mmCIF file of C-alpha atoms in Angstrom:
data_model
loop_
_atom_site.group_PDB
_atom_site.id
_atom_site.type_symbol
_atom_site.label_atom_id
_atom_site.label_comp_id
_atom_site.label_asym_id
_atom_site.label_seq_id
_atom_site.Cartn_x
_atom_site.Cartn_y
_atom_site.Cartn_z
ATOM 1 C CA UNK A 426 3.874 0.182 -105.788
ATOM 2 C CA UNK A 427 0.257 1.869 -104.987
ATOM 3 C CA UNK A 428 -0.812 -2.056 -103.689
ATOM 4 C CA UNK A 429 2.855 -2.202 -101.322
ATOM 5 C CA UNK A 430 1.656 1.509 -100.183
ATOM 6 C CA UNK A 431 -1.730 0.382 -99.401
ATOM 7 C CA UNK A 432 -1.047 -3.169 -97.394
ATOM 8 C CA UNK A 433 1.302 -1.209 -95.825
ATOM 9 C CA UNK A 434 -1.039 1.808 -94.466
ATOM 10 C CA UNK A 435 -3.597 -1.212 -93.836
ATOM 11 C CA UNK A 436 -0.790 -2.939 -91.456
ATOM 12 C CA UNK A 437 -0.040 0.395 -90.080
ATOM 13 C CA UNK A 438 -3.694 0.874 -89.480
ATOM 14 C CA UNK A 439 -4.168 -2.387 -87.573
ATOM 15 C CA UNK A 440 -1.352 -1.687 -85.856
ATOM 16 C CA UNK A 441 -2.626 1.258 -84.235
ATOM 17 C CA UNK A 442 -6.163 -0.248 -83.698
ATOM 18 C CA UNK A 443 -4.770 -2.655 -81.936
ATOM 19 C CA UNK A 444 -2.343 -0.531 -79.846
ATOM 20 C CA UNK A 445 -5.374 1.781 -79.220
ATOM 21 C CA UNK A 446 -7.487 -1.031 -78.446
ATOM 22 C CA UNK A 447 -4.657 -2.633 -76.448
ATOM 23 C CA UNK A 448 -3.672 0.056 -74.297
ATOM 24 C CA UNK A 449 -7.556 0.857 -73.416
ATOM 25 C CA UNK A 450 -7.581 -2.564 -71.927
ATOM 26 C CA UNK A 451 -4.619 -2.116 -70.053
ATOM 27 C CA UNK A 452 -5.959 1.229 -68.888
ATOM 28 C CA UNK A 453 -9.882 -0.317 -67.793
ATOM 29 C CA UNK A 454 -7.430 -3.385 -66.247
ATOM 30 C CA UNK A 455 -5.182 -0.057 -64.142
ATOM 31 C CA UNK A 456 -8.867 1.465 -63.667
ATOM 32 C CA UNK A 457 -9.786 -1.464 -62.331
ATOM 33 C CA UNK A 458 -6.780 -2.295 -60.202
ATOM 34 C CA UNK A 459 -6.521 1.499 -58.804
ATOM 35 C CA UNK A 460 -10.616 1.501 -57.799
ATOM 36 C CA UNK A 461 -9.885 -2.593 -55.671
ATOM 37 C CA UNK A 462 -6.893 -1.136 -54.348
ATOM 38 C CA UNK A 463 -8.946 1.984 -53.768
ATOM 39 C CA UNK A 464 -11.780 -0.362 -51.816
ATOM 40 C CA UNK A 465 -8.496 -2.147 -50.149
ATOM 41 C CA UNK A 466 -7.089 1.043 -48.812
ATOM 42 C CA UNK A 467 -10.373 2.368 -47.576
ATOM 43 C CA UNK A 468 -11.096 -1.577 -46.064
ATOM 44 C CA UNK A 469 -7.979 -1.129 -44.355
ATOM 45 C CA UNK A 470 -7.969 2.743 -43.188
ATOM 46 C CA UNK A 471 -11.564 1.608 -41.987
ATOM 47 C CA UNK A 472 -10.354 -1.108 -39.818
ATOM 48 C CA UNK A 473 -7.519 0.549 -38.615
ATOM 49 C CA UNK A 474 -9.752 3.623 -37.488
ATOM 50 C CA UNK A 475 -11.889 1.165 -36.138
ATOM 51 C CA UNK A 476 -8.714 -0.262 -34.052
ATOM 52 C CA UNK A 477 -7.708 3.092 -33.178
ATOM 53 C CA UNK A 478 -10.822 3.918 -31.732
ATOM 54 C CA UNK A 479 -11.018 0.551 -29.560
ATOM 55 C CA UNK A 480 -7.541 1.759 -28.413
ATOM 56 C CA UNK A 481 -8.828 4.823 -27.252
ATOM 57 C CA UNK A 482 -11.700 3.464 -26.091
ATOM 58 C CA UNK A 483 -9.604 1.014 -24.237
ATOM 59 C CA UNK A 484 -7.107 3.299 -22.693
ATOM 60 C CA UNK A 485 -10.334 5.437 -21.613
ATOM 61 C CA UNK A 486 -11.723 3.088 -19.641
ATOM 62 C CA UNK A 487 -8.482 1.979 -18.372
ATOM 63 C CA UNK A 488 -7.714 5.568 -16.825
ATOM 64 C CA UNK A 489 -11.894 5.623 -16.158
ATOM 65 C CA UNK A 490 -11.108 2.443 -14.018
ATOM 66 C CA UNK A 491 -7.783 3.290 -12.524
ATOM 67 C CA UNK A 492 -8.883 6.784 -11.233
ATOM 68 C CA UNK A 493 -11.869 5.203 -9.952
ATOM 69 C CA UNK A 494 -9.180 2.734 -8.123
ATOM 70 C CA UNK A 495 -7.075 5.913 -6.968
ATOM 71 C CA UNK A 496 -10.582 7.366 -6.020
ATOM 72 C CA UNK A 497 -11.136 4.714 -3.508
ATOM 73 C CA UNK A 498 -7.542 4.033 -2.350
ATOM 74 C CA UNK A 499 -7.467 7.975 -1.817
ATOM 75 C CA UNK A 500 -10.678 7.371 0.761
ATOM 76 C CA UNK A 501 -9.183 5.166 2.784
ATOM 77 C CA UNK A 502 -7.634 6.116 6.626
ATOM 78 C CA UNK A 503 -5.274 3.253 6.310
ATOM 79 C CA UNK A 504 -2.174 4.502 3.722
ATOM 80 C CA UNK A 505 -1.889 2.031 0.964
ATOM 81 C CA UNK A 506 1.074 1.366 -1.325
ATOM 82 C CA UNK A 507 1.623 -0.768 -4.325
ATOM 83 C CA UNK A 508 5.713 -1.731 -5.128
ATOM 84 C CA UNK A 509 6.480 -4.209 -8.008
ATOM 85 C CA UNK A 510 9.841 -6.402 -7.506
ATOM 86 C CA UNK A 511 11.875 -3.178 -8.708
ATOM 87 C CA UNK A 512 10.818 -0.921 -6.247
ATOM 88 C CA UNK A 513 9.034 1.801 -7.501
ATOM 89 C CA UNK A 514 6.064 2.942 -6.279
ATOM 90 C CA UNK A 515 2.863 2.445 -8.858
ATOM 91 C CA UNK A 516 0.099 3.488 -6.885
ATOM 92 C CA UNK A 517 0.145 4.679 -3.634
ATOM 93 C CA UNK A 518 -3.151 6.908 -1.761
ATOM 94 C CA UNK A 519 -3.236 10.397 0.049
ATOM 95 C CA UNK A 520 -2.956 8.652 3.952
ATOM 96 C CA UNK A 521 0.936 7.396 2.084
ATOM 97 C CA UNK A 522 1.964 10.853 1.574
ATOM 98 C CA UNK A 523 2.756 10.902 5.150
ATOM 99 C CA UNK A 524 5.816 8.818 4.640
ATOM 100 C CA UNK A 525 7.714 10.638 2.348
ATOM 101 C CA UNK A 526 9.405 14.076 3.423
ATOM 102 C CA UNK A 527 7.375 16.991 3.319
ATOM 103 C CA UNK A 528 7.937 18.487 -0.306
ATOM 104 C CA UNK A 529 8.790 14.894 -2.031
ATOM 105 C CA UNK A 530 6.530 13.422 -4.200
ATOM 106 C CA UNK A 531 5.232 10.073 -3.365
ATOM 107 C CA UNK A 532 6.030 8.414 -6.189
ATOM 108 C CA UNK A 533 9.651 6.918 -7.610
ATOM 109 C CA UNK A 534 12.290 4.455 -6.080
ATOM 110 C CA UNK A 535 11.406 3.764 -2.079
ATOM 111 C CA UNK A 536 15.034 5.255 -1.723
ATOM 112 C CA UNK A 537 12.784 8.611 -0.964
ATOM 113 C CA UNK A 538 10.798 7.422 1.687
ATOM 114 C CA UNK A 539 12.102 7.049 5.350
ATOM 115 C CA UNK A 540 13.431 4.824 6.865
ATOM 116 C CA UNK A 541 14.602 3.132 3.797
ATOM 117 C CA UNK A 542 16.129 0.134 5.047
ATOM 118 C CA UNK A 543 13.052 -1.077 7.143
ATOM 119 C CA UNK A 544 11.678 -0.832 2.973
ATOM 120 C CA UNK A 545 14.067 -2.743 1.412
ATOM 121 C CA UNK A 546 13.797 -5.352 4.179
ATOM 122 C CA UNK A 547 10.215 -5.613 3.205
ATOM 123 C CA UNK A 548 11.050 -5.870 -0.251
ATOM 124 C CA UNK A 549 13.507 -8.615 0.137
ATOM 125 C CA UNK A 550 10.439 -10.485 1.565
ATOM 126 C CA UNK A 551 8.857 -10.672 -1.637
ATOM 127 C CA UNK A 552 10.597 -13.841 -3.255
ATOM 128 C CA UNK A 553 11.205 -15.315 0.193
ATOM 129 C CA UNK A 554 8.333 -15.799 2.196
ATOM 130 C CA UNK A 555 8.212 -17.221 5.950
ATOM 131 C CA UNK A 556 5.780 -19.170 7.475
ATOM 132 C CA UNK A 557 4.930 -16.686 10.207
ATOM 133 C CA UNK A 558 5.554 -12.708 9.092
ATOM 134 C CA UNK A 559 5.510 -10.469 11.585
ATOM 135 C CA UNK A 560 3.958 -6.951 11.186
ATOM 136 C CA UNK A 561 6.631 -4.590 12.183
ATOM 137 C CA UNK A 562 5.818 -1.320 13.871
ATOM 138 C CA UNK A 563 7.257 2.301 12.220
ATOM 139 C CA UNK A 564 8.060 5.577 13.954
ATOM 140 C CA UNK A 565 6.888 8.236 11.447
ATOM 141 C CA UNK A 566 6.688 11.744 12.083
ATOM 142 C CA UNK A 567 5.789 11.161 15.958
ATOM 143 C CA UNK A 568 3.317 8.410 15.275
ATOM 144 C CA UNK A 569 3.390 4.525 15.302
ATOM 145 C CA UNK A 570 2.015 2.610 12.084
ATOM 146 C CA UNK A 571 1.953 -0.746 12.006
ATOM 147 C CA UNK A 572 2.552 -2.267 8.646
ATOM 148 C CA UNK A 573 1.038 -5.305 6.919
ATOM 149 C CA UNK A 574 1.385 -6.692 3.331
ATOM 150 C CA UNK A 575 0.076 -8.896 0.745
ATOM 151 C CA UNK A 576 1.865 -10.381 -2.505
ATOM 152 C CA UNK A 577 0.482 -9.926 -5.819
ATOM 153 C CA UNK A 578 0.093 -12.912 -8.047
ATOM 154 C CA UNK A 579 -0.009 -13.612 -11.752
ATOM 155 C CA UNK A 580 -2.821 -15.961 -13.005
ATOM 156 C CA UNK A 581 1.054 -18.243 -13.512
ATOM 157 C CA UNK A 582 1.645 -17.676 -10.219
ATOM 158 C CA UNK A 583 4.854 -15.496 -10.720
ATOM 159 C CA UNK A 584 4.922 -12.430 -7.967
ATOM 160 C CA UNK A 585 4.054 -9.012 -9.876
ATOM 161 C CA UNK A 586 4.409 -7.049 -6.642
ATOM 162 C CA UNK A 587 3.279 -6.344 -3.348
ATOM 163 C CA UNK A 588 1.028 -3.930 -1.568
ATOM 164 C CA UNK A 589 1.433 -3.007 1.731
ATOM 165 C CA UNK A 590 -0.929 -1.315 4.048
ATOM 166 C CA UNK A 591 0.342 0.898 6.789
ATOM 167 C CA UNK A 592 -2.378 1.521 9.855
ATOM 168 C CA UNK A 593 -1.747 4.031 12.650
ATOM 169 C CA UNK A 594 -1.986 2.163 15.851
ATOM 170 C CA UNK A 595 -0.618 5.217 18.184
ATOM 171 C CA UNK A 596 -4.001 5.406 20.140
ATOM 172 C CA UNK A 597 -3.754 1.797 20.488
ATOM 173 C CA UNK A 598 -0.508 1.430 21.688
ATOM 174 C CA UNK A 599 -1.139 4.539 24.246
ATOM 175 C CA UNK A 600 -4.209 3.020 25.393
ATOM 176 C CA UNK A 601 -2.387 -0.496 25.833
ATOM 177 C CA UNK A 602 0.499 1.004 27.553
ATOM 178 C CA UNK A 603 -2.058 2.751 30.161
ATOM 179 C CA UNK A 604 -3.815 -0.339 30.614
ATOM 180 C CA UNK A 605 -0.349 -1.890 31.746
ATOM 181 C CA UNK A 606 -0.047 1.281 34.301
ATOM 182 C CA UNK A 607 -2.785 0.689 35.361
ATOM 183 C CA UNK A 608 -2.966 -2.808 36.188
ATOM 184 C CA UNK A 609 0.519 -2.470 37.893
ATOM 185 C CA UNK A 610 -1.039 0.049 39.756
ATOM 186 C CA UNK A 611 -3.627 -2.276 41.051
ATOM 187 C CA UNK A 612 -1.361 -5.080 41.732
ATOM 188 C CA UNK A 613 1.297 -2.153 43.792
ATOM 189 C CA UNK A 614 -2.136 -1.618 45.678
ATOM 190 C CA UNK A 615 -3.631 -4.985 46.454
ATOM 191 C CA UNK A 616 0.064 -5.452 47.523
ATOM 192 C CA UNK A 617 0.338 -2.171 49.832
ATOM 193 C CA UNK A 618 -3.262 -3.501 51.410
ATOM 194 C CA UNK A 619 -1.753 -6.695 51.719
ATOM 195 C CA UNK A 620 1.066 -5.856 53.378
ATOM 196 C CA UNK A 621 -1.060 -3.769 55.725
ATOM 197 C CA UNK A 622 -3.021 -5.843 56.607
ATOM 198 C CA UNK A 623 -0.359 -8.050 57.819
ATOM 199 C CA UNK A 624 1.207 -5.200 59.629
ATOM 200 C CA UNK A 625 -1.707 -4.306 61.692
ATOM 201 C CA UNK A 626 -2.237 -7.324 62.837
ATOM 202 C CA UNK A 627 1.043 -7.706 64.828
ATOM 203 C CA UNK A 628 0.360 -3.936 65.387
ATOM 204 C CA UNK A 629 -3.192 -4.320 67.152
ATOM 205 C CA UNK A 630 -2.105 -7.263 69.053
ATOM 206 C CA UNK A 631 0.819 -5.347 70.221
ATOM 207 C CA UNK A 632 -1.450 -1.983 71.389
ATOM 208 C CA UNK A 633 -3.927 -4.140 73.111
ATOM 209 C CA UNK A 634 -1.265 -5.856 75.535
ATOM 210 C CA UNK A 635 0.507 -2.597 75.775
ATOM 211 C CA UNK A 636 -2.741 -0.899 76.644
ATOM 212 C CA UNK A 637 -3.279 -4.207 79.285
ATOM 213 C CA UNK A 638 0.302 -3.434 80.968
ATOM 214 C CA UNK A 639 -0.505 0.406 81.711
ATOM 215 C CA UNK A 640 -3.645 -0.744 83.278
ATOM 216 C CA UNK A 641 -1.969 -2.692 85.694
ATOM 217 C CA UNK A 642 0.876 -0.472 86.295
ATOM 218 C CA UNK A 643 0.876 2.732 88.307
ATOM 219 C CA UNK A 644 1.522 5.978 86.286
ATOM 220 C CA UNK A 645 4.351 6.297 88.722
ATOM 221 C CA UNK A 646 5.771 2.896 87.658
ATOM 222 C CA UNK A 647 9.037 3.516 85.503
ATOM 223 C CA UNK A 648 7.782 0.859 82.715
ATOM 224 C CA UNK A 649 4.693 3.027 82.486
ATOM 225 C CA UNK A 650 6.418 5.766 80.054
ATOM 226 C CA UNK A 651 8.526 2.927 78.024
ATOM 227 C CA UNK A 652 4.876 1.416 77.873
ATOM 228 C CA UNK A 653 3.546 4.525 76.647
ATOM 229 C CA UNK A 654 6.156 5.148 73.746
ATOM 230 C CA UNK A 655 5.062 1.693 72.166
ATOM 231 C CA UNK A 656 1.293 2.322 72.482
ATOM 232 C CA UNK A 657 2.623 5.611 70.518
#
């Protein structure tokens, strides 16, 4: 009985060496699974701070870049606009503002701006090209801008939108419609000296023969005062 009792504390002894010795391995294999997933984790926050901050570095130079674009659009005299196929305006400058009614922002559908069929027209243009385009001339708030526009290409060739530029030509066409006064003036008076001219030539020849009669007439002579109403 004392040898049973004594094989049997040894097995129970081995048993628990072994389930001590066990379980530390188990727990250095955890540590050691917790500290790579620990150097994983980290690896990964790393990179994805790194990501985030070539996001943010992106998107600041992207609004650096595209207010340095509004910058120069916004120094231009000439208004500019830029209208993908859907027709809402995605960058437009201060000289465009003039198009819109006063109080409407220049931005949104082209449904704001006036006149917005002579728009849509242009629009339409996009995915149907002619070999010669006209630039058509607007009335806007008193003054005449003529508009011209370019399509904007994907490197596959696909249209991504167009930008139009609008140019007021009111001087110009004031000083071209003078210039047409004028030179109808001139022609109205090379015409009126023409025309004189030929007049007065029938007209001298006319005086000088009248002026012949009377001096061979007597004053008394009753042709003399008919003679005298056509030197008149």
């Amino acid at each position: 009985s004392a040898g049973v009792d004594w094989l049997f504390h040894l097995a129970a002894g081995v048993a628990v060496a072994t389930m001590v010795v066990g379980c530390a391995f188990i727990d250095v294999a955890l540590v050691r699974v917790l500290q790579l997933e620990r150097e994983r984790l980290a690896r990964v926050t790393s990179a994805l701070v790194a990501r985030a901050d070539e996001l943010t570095a992106a998107k600041t130079q992207v609004q650096l870049e595209r207010e340095q674009l509004q910058t120069i659009v916004d120094c231009m005299a000439d208004a500019v606009i830029y209208i993908p196929p859907d027709g809402m305006v995605r960058l437009r400058n201060r000289a465009a503002q003039e198009f819109w009614p006063k109080g409407l922002r220049g931005d949104g559908d082209l449904k704001n701006c006036r006149p917005p069929e002579k728009w849509m027209r242009l629009i339409e243009k996009i995915s149907a090209p002619k070999a010669v385009e006209p630039h058509p001339i607007f009335q806007v708030n008193s003054r005449s801008y003529e508009f011209s526009y370019a399509r904007v290409y994907d490197a596959d060739g696909s249209i991504r939108g167009i930008v139009m530029v609008a140019r007021d030509v009111t001087e110009r066409l004031e000083t071209q419609r003078w210039r047409m006064r004028e030179e109808r003036m001139a022609v109205t008076a090379k015409l009126a000296a023409a025309l004189a001219h030929e007049l007065n030539n029938p007209l001298g020849a006319i005086a000088l023969f009248t002026q012949h009669a009377l001096a061979e007439i007597k004053p008394a002579d009753p042709l003399a005062e008919h003679l005298g109403t056509v030197l008149r």
